XYZ file of C-alpha atoms in Angstrom:
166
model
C -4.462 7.498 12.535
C -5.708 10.626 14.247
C -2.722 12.914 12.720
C -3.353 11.465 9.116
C -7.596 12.081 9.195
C -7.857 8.188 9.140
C -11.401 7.601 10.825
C -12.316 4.008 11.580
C -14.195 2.728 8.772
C -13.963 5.601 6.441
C -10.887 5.375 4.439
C -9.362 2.895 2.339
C -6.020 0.907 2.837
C -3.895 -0.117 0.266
C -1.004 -2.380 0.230
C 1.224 -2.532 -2.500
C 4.154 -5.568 -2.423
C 6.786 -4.291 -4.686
C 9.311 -6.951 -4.328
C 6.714 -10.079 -4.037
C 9.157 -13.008 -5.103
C 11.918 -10.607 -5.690
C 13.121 -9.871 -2.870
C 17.078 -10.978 -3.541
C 16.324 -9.041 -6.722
C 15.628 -5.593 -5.187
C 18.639 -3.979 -6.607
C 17.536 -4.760 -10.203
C 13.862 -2.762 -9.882
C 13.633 0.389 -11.572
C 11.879 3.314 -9.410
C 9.971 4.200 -12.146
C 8.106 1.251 -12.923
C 7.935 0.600 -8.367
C 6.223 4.198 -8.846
C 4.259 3.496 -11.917
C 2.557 0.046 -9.819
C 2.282 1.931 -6.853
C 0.818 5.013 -8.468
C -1.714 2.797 -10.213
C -2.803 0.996 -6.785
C -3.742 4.085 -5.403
C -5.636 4.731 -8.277
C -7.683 1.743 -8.079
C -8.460 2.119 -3.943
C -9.569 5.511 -5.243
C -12.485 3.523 -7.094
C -13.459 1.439 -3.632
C -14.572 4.676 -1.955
C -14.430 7.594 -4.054
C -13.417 10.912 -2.280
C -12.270 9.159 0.864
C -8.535 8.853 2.269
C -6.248 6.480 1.538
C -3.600 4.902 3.288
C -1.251 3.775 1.112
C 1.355 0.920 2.922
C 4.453 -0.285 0.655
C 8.010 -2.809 1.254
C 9.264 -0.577 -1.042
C 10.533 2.997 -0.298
C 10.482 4.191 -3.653
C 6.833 3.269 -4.034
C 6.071 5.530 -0.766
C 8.231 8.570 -2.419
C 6.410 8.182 -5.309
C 2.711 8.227 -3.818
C 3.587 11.004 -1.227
C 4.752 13.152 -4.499
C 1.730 12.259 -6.145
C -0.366 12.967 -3.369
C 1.277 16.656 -3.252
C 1.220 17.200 -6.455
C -2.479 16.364 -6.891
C -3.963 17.183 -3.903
C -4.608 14.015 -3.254
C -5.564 12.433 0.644
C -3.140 9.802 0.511
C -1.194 8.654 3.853
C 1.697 7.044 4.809
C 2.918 6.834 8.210
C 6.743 6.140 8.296
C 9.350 8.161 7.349
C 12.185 5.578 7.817
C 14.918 4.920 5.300
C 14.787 0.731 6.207
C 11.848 -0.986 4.328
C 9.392 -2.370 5.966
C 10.570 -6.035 7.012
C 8.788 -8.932 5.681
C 7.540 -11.676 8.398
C 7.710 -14.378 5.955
C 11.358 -13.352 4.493
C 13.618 -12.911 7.314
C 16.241 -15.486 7.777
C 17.550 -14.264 11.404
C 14.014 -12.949 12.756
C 14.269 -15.093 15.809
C 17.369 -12.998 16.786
C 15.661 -9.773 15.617
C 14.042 -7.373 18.687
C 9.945 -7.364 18.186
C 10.597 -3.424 17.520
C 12.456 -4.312 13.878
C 9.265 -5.245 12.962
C 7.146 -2.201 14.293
C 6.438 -1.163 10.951
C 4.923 -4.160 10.348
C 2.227 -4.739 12.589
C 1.464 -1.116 12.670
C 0.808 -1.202 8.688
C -1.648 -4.157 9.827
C -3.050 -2.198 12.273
C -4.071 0.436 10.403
C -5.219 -1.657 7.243
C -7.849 -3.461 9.807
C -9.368 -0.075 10.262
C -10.013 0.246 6.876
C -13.491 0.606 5.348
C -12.381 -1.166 2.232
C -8.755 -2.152 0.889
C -6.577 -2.741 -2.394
C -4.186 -5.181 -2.360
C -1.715 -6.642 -4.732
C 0.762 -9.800 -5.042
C 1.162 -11.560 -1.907
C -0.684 -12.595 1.397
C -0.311 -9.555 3.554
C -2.406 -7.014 1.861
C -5.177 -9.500 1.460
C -4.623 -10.508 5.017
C -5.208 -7.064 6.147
C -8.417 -6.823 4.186
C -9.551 -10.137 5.934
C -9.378 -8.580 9.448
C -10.716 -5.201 8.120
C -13.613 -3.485 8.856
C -15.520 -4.405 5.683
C -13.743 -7.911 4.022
C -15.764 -8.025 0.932
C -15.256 -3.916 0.043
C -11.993 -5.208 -1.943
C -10.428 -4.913 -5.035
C -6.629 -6.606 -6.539
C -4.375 -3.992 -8.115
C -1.683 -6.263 -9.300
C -1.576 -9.923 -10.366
C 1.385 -11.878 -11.352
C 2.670 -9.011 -12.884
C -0.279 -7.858 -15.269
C -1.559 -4.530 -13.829
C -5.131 -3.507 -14.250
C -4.612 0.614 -15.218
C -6.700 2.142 -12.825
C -8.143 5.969 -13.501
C -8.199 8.052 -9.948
C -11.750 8.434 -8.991
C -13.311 11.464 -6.553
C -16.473 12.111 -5.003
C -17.125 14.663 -8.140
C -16.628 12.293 -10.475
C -19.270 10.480 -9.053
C -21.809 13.306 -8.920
C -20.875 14.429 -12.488
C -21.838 10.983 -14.127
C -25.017 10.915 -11.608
């Protein structure tokens, strides 16, 4: 957390579940609409705690791409921790996880980990994101970025937005 200026508390996690009841239909997801949903979930942690970091945790590589590119590009403070090429697994979709090592699912719990930390979180589709906002620092600091497939567009929001409309 240290190496990505998380602080305890003081950033926001957000979880975005790209292939939430798709997952034997991965292949068939376009990158550009994983990045357009994962683009607008960062948007909408944005409005949680304007100005703060974000730590942005996907099952979908493309989505990560997409938000460290964005991040870049804008200057945003956005984080993701892994640089793997394997997305992350999913505890409740693994057929052969009782003959899987603990470390396949590193990711995982580390994702959780750092979500719990969290001062407030966005979640989507699915139980994980909204677990990790349950165990968080602040449960009730939340907001859903993504419901059964009808996306709220979300406008990124910074501290000087704020000040401006003050």
């Amino acid at each position: 957390m240290i190496m990505a200026n998380l602080t305890t508390g003081n950033f926001v996690s957000c979880h975005h579940r790209a292939f939430y009841g798709k997952e034997d239909k991965k292949h068939k997801r376009k990158n550009r609409q994983l990045s357009k949903k994962a683009i607008n979930a960062v948007n909408c942690a944005s409005m949680l705690m304007p100005g703060a970091h974000i730590y942005f945790a996907s099952d979908s590589d493309a989505s990560i791409v997409a938000v460290r590119h964005s991040a870049q590009k804008h200057h945003r403070p956005i984080a993701t921790i892994y640089e793997d090429t394997e997305e992350a697994l999913h505890l409740d979709k693994v057929e052969d996880w009782q003959s899987r090592s603990p470390s396949d699912f590193y990711s995982t719990f580390v994702d959780l980990l750092i979500m719990a930390n969290g001062g407030c979180t966005a979640y989507g589709e699915g139980g994980f994101g909204r677990f990790g906002a349950l165990v968080s620092k602040n449960a009730s600091c939340i907001i859903q970025h993504n419901v059964k497939n009808k996306t709220d567009q979300c406008k990124w929001i910074d501290k000087d937005d704020i000040l401006e409309s003050s």
